[in-house]
Coordinates of C-alpha atoms in Angstrom, one line a residue:
M1 CA -27.2 -5.0 10.6
A2 CA -25.1 -7.4 8.2
M3 CA -21.3 -7.7 8.7
H4 CA -19.3 -6.2 6.4
V5 CA -17.1 -9.5 4.8
P6 CA -13.5 -7.9 3.6
K7 CA -12.3 -8.9 0.1
S8 CA -9.4 -11.1 0.2
Y9 CA -5.7 -8.8 -0.2
F10 CA -5.4 -10.5 -3.6
Q11 CA -8.6 -9.1 -4.7
N12 CA -7.8 -5.7 -3.4
M13 CA -4.6 -5.3 -5.4
M14 CA -7.0 -6.1 -8.7
K15 CA -9.2 -3.7 -10.4
E16 CA -13.0 -4.2 -9.9
G17 CA -14.7 -7.2 -11.5
T18 CA -11.5 -9.6 -11.3
K19 CA -12.3 -13.0 -10.6
H20 CA -10.1 -15.2 -8.1
L21 CA -10.5 -19.1 -8.6
S22 CA -8.6 -21.2 -6.2
G23 CA -9.0 -24.7 -5.1
M24 CA -9.4 -27.8 -6.9
H25 CA -13.1 -27.9 -8.0
E26 CA -13.0 -23.9 -9.0
A27 CA -9.5 -23.7 -10.8
V28 CA -8.3 -27.3 -12.0
F29 CA -11.4 -28.8 -13.0
S30 CA -13.4 -25.5 -14.9
N31 CA -9.8 -25.4 -16.8
L32 CA -9.6 -29.0 -17.5
E33 CA -13.3 -28.9 -18.9
A34 CA -12.9 -26.2 -20.9
C35 CA -9.8 -27.6 -22.5
T36 CA -11.8 -31.0 -23.0
E37 CA -14.8 -29.3 -24.7
L38 CA -12.4 -28.0 -27.3
Y39 CA -10.9 -31.0 -27.7
K40 CA -14.6 -32.9 -28.4
T41 CA -15.5 -30.1 -31.1
I42 CA -12.4 -30.4 -33.0
K43 CA -12.0 -34.4 -32.9
T44 CA -14.7 -35.4 -35.3
C45 CA -12.5 -33.4 -37.9
Y46 CA -9.5 -35.9 -37.5
G47 CA -8.7 -38.2 -40.3
P48 CA -9.5 -38.3 -44.2
K49 CA -13.2 -39.5 -43.1
G50 CA -13.8 -36.4 -40.8
L51 CA -16.7 -34.3 -40.9
N52 CA -16.5 -30.4 -42.1
K53 CA -17.4 -27.9 -39.7
M54 CA -19.1 -24.8 -40.7
V55 CA -17.8 -21.5 -39.3
I56 CA -19.1 -18.1 -39.6
N57 CA -16.3 -15.6 -38.3
H58 CA -16.7 -11.8 -36.5
L59 CA -17.0 -10.4 -40.0
S60 CA -19.9 -12.8 -40.8
K61 CA -17.7 -14.8 -43.8
L62 CA -18.6 -18.5 -43.8
F63 CA -15.8 -21.3 -43.6
V64 CA -16.7 -25.0 -44.5
T65 CA -13.4 -26.7 -43.8
N66 CA -12.1 -29.7 -41.8
D67 CA -8.8 -27.8 -41.3
A68 CA -8.1 -27.7 -37.6
A69 CA -5.9 -24.7 -38.0
T70 CA -8.6 -22.8 -39.8
I71 CA -11.2 -23.5 -37.4
I72 CA -9.3 -22.6 -34.1
K73 CA -8.2 -19.3 -36.0
E74 CA -11.8 -18.2 -37.0
L75 CA -13.3 -19.2 -33.3
E76 CA -11.1 -17.2 -31.2
V77 CA -11.2 -18.9 -28.1
Q78 CA -10.8 -16.5 -25.0
H79 CA -10.5 -19.5 -22.4
P80 CA -6.8 -18.9 -20.9
A81 CA -6.4 -22.5 -20.6
A82 CA -7.8 -23.6 -24.0
K83 CA -5.7 -20.8 -25.4
M84 CA -2.4 -22.6 -24.3
I85 CA -3.7 -25.8 -26.5
V86 CA -4.5 -23.2 -29.6
L87 CA -0.9 -21.8 -28.9
A88 CA 0.9 -25.4 -29.0
S89 CA -1.5 -25.8 -32.4
Q90 CA -0.4 -22.9 -34.0
Q91 CA 3.2 -23.5 -33.3
Q92 CA 3.0 -26.9 -34.7
E93 CA 1.1 -25.1 -37.8
A94 CA 4.4 -22.9 -37.9
E95 CA 7.0 -25.7 -37.7
C96 CA 5.5 -28.6 -39.6
G97 CA 2.7 -27.0 -41.8
D98 CA 0.6 -29.9 -40.5
G99 CA -0.7 -31.7 -37.3
T100 CA -2.4 -28.9 -35.8
N101 CA -5.5 -31.3 -35.2
F102 CA -3.2 -34.2 -33.8
V103 CA -1.9 -31.6 -31.3
M104 CA -5.4 -30.6 -30.0
I105 CA -6.4 -34.2 -29.7
L106 CA -3.5 -35.6 -28.1
A107 CA -3.7 -32.6 -25.3
G108 CA -7.4 -33.0 -24.9
S109 CA -7.1 -36.8 -24.3
L110 CA -4.5 -36.3 -21.9
L111 CA -6.5 -33.7 -20.2
E112 CA -9.6 -35.9 -20.2
K113 CA -7.8 -38.5 -18.3
A114 CA -6.3 -36.1 -15.9
I115 CA -9.6 -35.5 -14.7
D116 CA -10.5 -39.3 -13.9
L117 CA -6.9 -39.6 -12.2
L118 CA -7.6 -36.1 -10.1
E119 CA -11.1 -37.4 -9.4
C120 CA -9.4 -40.9 -7.9
G121 CA -7.4 -38.7 -5.5
L122 CA -4.3 -37.8 -7.1
S123 CA -2.6 -34.5 -6.8
P124 CA -2.1 -32.4 -10.0
S125 CA 1.9 -32.9 -9.4
E126 CA 1.6 -36.3 -9.2
V127 CA -0.3 -36.2 -12.6
I128 CA 2.2 -34.1 -14.2
K129 CA 5.2 -36.3 -13.0
G130 CA 3.6 -39.2 -14.4
Y131 CA 2.8 -37.6 -17.8
E132 CA 6.6 -36.1 -18.1
M133 CA 7.9 -40.2 -17.2
A134 CA 5.4 -41.1 -20.3
S135 CA 6.8 -38.3 -22.4
E136 CA 10.5 -39.5 -21.7
K137 CA 9.2 -43.2 -22.5
C138 CA 7.2 -42.3 -25.9
L139 CA 10.7 -40.7 -27.3
E140 CA 12.4 -43.5 -26.7
I141 CA 9.7 -45.9 -28.5
L142 CA 9.2 -43.3 -31.1
E143 CA 12.8 -43.9 -32.2
T144 CA 12.1 -47.5 -33.2
L145 CA 9.0 -46.9 -35.0
V146 CA 10.5 -45.1 -38.0
C147 CA 8.8 -46.5 -41.1
H148 CA 10.5 -44.4 -44.0
T149 CA 13.5 -41.7 -44.2
V150 CA 14.1 -39.1 -47.0
K151 CA 17.7 -39.0 -47.8
D152 CA 17.3 -36.7 -50.7
V153 CA 14.6 -34.4 -50.5
K154 CA 15.0 -33.2 -54.0
N155 CA 14.1 -36.8 -55.1
K156 CA 10.4 -36.6 -56.1
E157 CA 9.8 -40.1 -55.7
A158 CA 11.4 -40.5 -52.3
V159 CA 9.3 -37.6 -50.9
L160 CA 5.6 -38.6 -52.7
P161 CA 5.0 -41.1 -49.7
I162 CA 5.5 -38.5 -46.8
V163 CA 3.5 -36.1 -49.0
K164 CA 0.4 -38.2 -49.3
T165 CA 0.1 -38.5 -45.5
A166 CA -0.9 -34.8 -45.4
V167 CA -2.7 -34.4 -48.2
G168 CA -4.7 -37.5 -47.7
S169 CA -6.4 -36.2 -44.6
K170 CA -7.8 -33.4 -46.5
Q171 CA -8.3 -34.4 -49.8
D172 CA -9.6 -38.3 -49.9
G173 CA -9.5 -39.8 -53.2
Y174 CA -7.3 -37.2 -54.8
E175 CA -4.3 -37.7 -52.4
D176 CA -2.2 -39.9 -55.0
F177 CA -2.7 -37.0 -57.6
L178 CA -2.3 -33.9 -55.5
A179 CA 0.6 -35.7 -53.9
E180 CA 2.6 -35.7 -57.0
L181 CA 2.1 -32.2 -57.9
I182 CA 2.9 -30.8 -54.7
S183 CA 6.0 -32.8 -54.7
E184 CA 6.9 -32.1 -58.2
A185 CA 6.8 -28.1 -57.2
C186 CA 8.4 -28.2 -54.0
S187 CA 11.1 -30.6 -55.4
K188 CA 11.8 -28.0 -58.3
I189 CA 12.6 -24.8 -56.0
M190 CA 14.2 -27.0 -53.2
P191 CA 17.4 -24.8 -52.4
T192 CA 20.7 -26.7 -52.1
Q193 CA 22.6 -24.3 -49.5
R194 CA 19.5 -22.6 -47.8
T195 CA 16.3 -23.6 -46.0
F196 CA 13.1 -24.2 -47.8
N197 CA 10.3 -20.9 -47.9
V198 CA 6.6 -22.3 -48.3
D199 CA 5.9 -18.9 -49.5
H200 CA 7.7 -20.0 -52.8
V201 CA 5.0 -22.4 -53.8
R202 CA 2.1 -20.5 -55.0
S203 CA -1.3 -21.6 -56.1
C204 CA -3.6 -20.3 -58.8
K205 CA -7.3 -21.0 -58.4
I206 CA -9.0 -21.3 -61.7
L207 CA -12.6 -22.6 -62.1
G208 CA -13.8 -25.3 -64.7
S209 CA -12.6 -28.9 -65.7
G210 CA -11.8 -30.9 -62.6
V211 CA -9.0 -31.5 -59.8
L212 CA -7.2 -34.0 -62.3
S213 CA -6.8 -31.4 -64.5
S214 CA -4.7 -29.4 -62.4
T215 CA -1.0 -28.9 -63.2
C216 CA 2.2 -27.9 -61.9
L217 CA 4.4 -24.8 -63.6
Q218 CA 7.9 -23.9 -63.0
G219 CA 7.3 -20.3 -62.6
M220 CA 4.4 -18.0 -62.0
V221 CA 1.0 -17.6 -63.1
F222 CA -1.1 -14.5 -63.1
K223 CA -5.0 -14.2 -63.8
R224 CA -4.4 -11.4 -66.2
N225 CA -4.1 -9.8 -69.7
V226 CA -1.1 -8.5 -71.5
E227 CA -1.7 -4.8 -72.1
S228 CA 0.6 -4.7 -75.5
D229 CA 0.1 -6.8 -78.5
I230 CA 3.0 -9.1 -78.0
T231 CA 1.6 -12.0 -76.6
L232 CA 4.9 -14.3 -76.7
V233 CA 8.2 -14.0 -75.7
K234 CA 10.9 -16.6 -75.6
D235 CA 14.2 -16.2 -73.7
A236 CA 13.2 -12.6 -72.4
K237 CA 14.9 -10.0 -70.7
I238 CA 12.7 -8.4 -68.5
A239 CA 12.7 -5.2 -66.7
V240 CA 10.3 -4.6 -63.7
Y241 CA 8.9 -1.3 -62.5
S242 CA 7.1 -0.4 -58.9
C243 CA 6.1 2.8 -60.8
P244 CA 3.5 3.3 -63.7
F245 CA 4.9 2.6 -66.9
D246 CA 4.5 6.4 -68.4
I247 CA 6.2 9.7 -68.5
G248 CA 6.1 11.7 -65.6
T249 CA 3.6 14.6 -65.2
T250 CA 4.2 18.1 -63.6
E251 CA 2.7 18.8 -60.1
T252 CA 1.2 22.0 -61.4
K253 CA -1.3 23.0 -64.0
G254 CA 0.0 25.0 -66.9
T255 CA -1.8 26.8 -69.7
V256 CA -0.2 26.9 -73.5
L257 CA -1.6 29.3 -75.9
I258 CA -1.7 27.9 -79.3
K259 CA -2.1 30.4 -82.1
T260 CA -1.0 28.5 -85.4
A261 CA -1.8 25.1 -86.9
E262 CA 2.2 24.4 -86.8
E263 CA 2.2 25.2 -83.1
L264 CA -0.7 22.6 -82.9
K265 CA 1.4 19.8 -84.8
N266 CA 4.7 20.7 -83.0
F267 CA 3.0 20.8 -79.5
S268 CA 3.4 17.0 -78.7
V269 CA 6.4 16.3 -80.9
D270 CA 9.2 16.8 -78.3
E271 CA 7.0 14.6 -75.7
E272 CA 6.7 11.7 -78.4
K273 CA 10.5 12.1 -79.0
L274 CA 11.3 11.7 -75.3
I275 CA 8.8 8.7 -75.0
E276 CA 10.3 7.0 -77.8
N277 CA 13.7 7.6 -76.7
S278 CA 13.2 5.9 -73.4
V279 CA 11.4 3.0 -75.0
K280 CA 14.2 2.9 -77.5
A281 CA 16.8 2.6 -74.6
L282 CA 15.2 -0.4 -73.3
A283 CA 14.8 -2.0 -76.5
D284 CA 18.7 -1.3 -77.2
I285 CA 20.0 -3.3 -74.0
G286 CA 18.0 -6.2 -75.2
I287 CA 14.5 -5.7 -73.1
T288 CA 11.7 -7.6 -74.6
C289 CA 9.3 -7.7 -71.5
V290 CA 8.4 -4.9 -69.0
V291 CA 6.4 -5.5 -66.1
S292 CA 4.8 -2.4 -64.4
G293 CA 3.4 -2.1 -60.9
G294 CA 1.2 1.0 -62.0
K295 CA -0.7 2.2 -65.2
V296 CA 0.8 2.1 -68.7
G297 CA 0.6 5.2 -71.0
E298 CA -1.0 4.7 -74.2
M299 CA 2.0 6.5 -75.9
M300 CA 4.3 4.3 -73.9
L301 CA 2.5 1.1 -75.0
H302 CA 2.2 2.3 -78.9
F303 CA 6.1 2.5 -78.9
A304 CA 6.3 -0.7 -77.0
N305 CA 4.4 -2.4 -79.6
K306 CA 6.6 -0.6 -82.2
F307 CA 10.0 -2.1 -80.6
N308 CA 8.3 -5.4 -80.2
I309 CA 8.3 -5.2 -76.1
M310 CA 5.5 -7.0 -74.2
V311 CA 4.1 -5.1 -71.3
V312 CA 2.1 -6.7 -68.4
R313 CA 0.7 -5.0 -65.6
L314 CA 0.4 -6.3 -62.1
M315 CA -1.5 -4.3 -59.5
S316 CA -0.5 -6.3 -56.5
K317 CA 3.1 -5.5 -55.0
W318 CA 3.3 -8.7 -53.5
D319 CA 3.0 -10.6 -57.0
L320 CA 5.5 -8.0 -58.2
R321 CA 7.9 -8.9 -55.2
R322 CA 7.4 -12.8 -55.9
L323 CA 8.0 -12.3 -59.7
C324 CA 11.1 -10.4 -58.8
K325 CA 12.3 -13.5 -56.9
S326 CA 11.2 -15.7 -59.6
I327 CA 13.0 -14.1 -62.7
N328 CA 16.1 -12.5 -60.3
A329 CA 15.1 -9.0 -61.1
T330 CA 15.2 -6.0 -59.1
A331 CA 11.8 -3.4 -59.1
L332 CA 13.3 0.3 -60.3
P333 CA 11.2 3.0 -58.9
N334 CA 11.5 5.2 -61.8
M335 CA 11.7 4.8 -65.4
S336 CA 15.4 4.2 -66.1
P337 CA 16.8 1.8 -68.2
P338 CA 18.0 -1.6 -65.7
T339 CA 21.6 -2.6 -65.3
A340 CA 22.7 -6.0 -66.5
E341 CA 22.4 -6.8 -62.5
E342 CA 18.8 -5.7 -62.4
I343 CA 17.5 -7.3 -65.5
G344 CA 15.3 -10.5 -64.9
F345 CA 15.4 -13.5 -67.0
C346 CA 12.5 -15.7 -68.0
S347 CA 12.8 -18.7 -70.5
M348 CA 9.3 -17.7 -71.9
V349 CA 6.3 -15.4 -71.0
Q350 CA 3.2 -16.4 -72.5
L351 CA -0.6 -15.4 -73.1
E352 CA -2.4 -18.4 -72.3
E353 CA -6.1 -19.6 -72.0
V354 CA -6.7 -22.0 -69.3
G355 CA -10.2 -22.6 -69.4
D356 CA -12.0 -19.6 -69.9
T357 CA -9.6 -17.6 -68.1
T358 CA -6.6 -15.5 -69.6
V359 CA -3.8 -15.9 -67.7
V360 CA -0.1 -14.6 -68.0
S361 CA 2.6 -17.3 -67.5
F362 CA 6.1 -16.8 -66.7
R363 CA 7.9 -20.2 -67.2
Q364 CA 11.8 -21.1 -66.2
A365 CA 13.1 -24.0 -67.9
R366 CA 16.0 -24.1 -65.9
E367 CA 16.8 -27.4 -63.4
E368 CA 16.0 -24.9 -60.0
S369 CA 13.8 -22.4 -59.9
A370 CA 13.2 -20.1 -57.2
M371 CA 9.1 -20.5 -57.7
S372 CA 6.8 -23.1 -58.6
T373 CA 3.0 -22.4 -59.1
I374 CA 0.3 -25.2 -59.0
I375 CA -3.1 -24.1 -61.0
I376 CA -5.9 -25.6 -59.4
R377 CA -8.8 -26.5 -61.3
V378 CA -12.1 -27.4 -59.8
V379 CA -15.9 -27.8 -61.4
Q380 CA -17.6 -24.5 -61.1
T381 CA -20.6 -25.8 -59.7
T382 CA -18.7 -26.9 -56.3
S383 CA -16.5 -23.6 -56.3
W384 CA -16.5 -23.5 -52.4
T385 CA -14.1 -26.5 -52.7
I386 CA -11.1 -24.8 -54.5
S387 CA -10.0 -23.3 -51.3
S388 CA -10.3 -26.5 -49.6
V389 CA -7.9 -28.2 -52.3
Q390 CA -5.7 -25.2 -52.1

């Protein structure tokens, strides 16, 4: 009869199936090998000539990219040690927006060299102490290696070389053109008294032509058509509604009995007068454009055309919020005339055709704008690259 071998006290505390690894070979080397395997997968993507990776995530969606941030996000790494490198890379993405691949390659290279040191007989604490000393020395040396300094972030020419280094690793051959677009978009919205927000630079993907036909616009662009007959408004005063641009309906149904032709003619007169008065109230305070987050009623549209008011419908609440930020307006929850503080202003609202796509553009002519939009053009036969350019 075999003797019963009791579990360790640590395993008794944990649930059934828990693994407890200890010692140099079980714990340390297995963690180092997991990290170096992840690093070897990513390192071939580094640089302007880096290879693309084909990643299929859990939703069977296909990604073809050499962006390390996208790859590690879709891989869903579960190993605890490798996940620490992923978290460091994600923090780099959140802080700087670039350099994710560099963080993983640097960490992976150091850990790969650590395996050789450990096999030579050094203890983990000695390796850590050596790396800490090297880190302090690197920080001293890095101060002497500054090659370019930007003193005025609103100066496009000064920012251009910095942006080019980030773009060059992703779009080799287009880095000069794209860096100029990005520098222009960022310098226009660079605030003087608050921090820069990446979300204020938007991109609009339109198939057709080529990357060199991409443009930067001070304001916002939406791939939609206007609802009204008016297609151009200059120096527009804009009312933004998060509700449908229509008269309210009752919650209960009713039955109306009409006996004569006169009653039939007068049935909708009061409703038409109510709608006309509400649209006229907007026209009286100078509103020349209405943006609605819901459906647009036919009768409201009729009177909007009558008073030369452009009507634009945006179904996305995020687009509505960004537009309010761009034109400095407040989205109203009901069909009441806006106050002077709630009215937005835009230099020009226009319906345009970019290629074969109809877009509505909200352009700002003032020196500093809250939002900028880069219109990205890519040949239709290679439409998968449009996400890469974006």
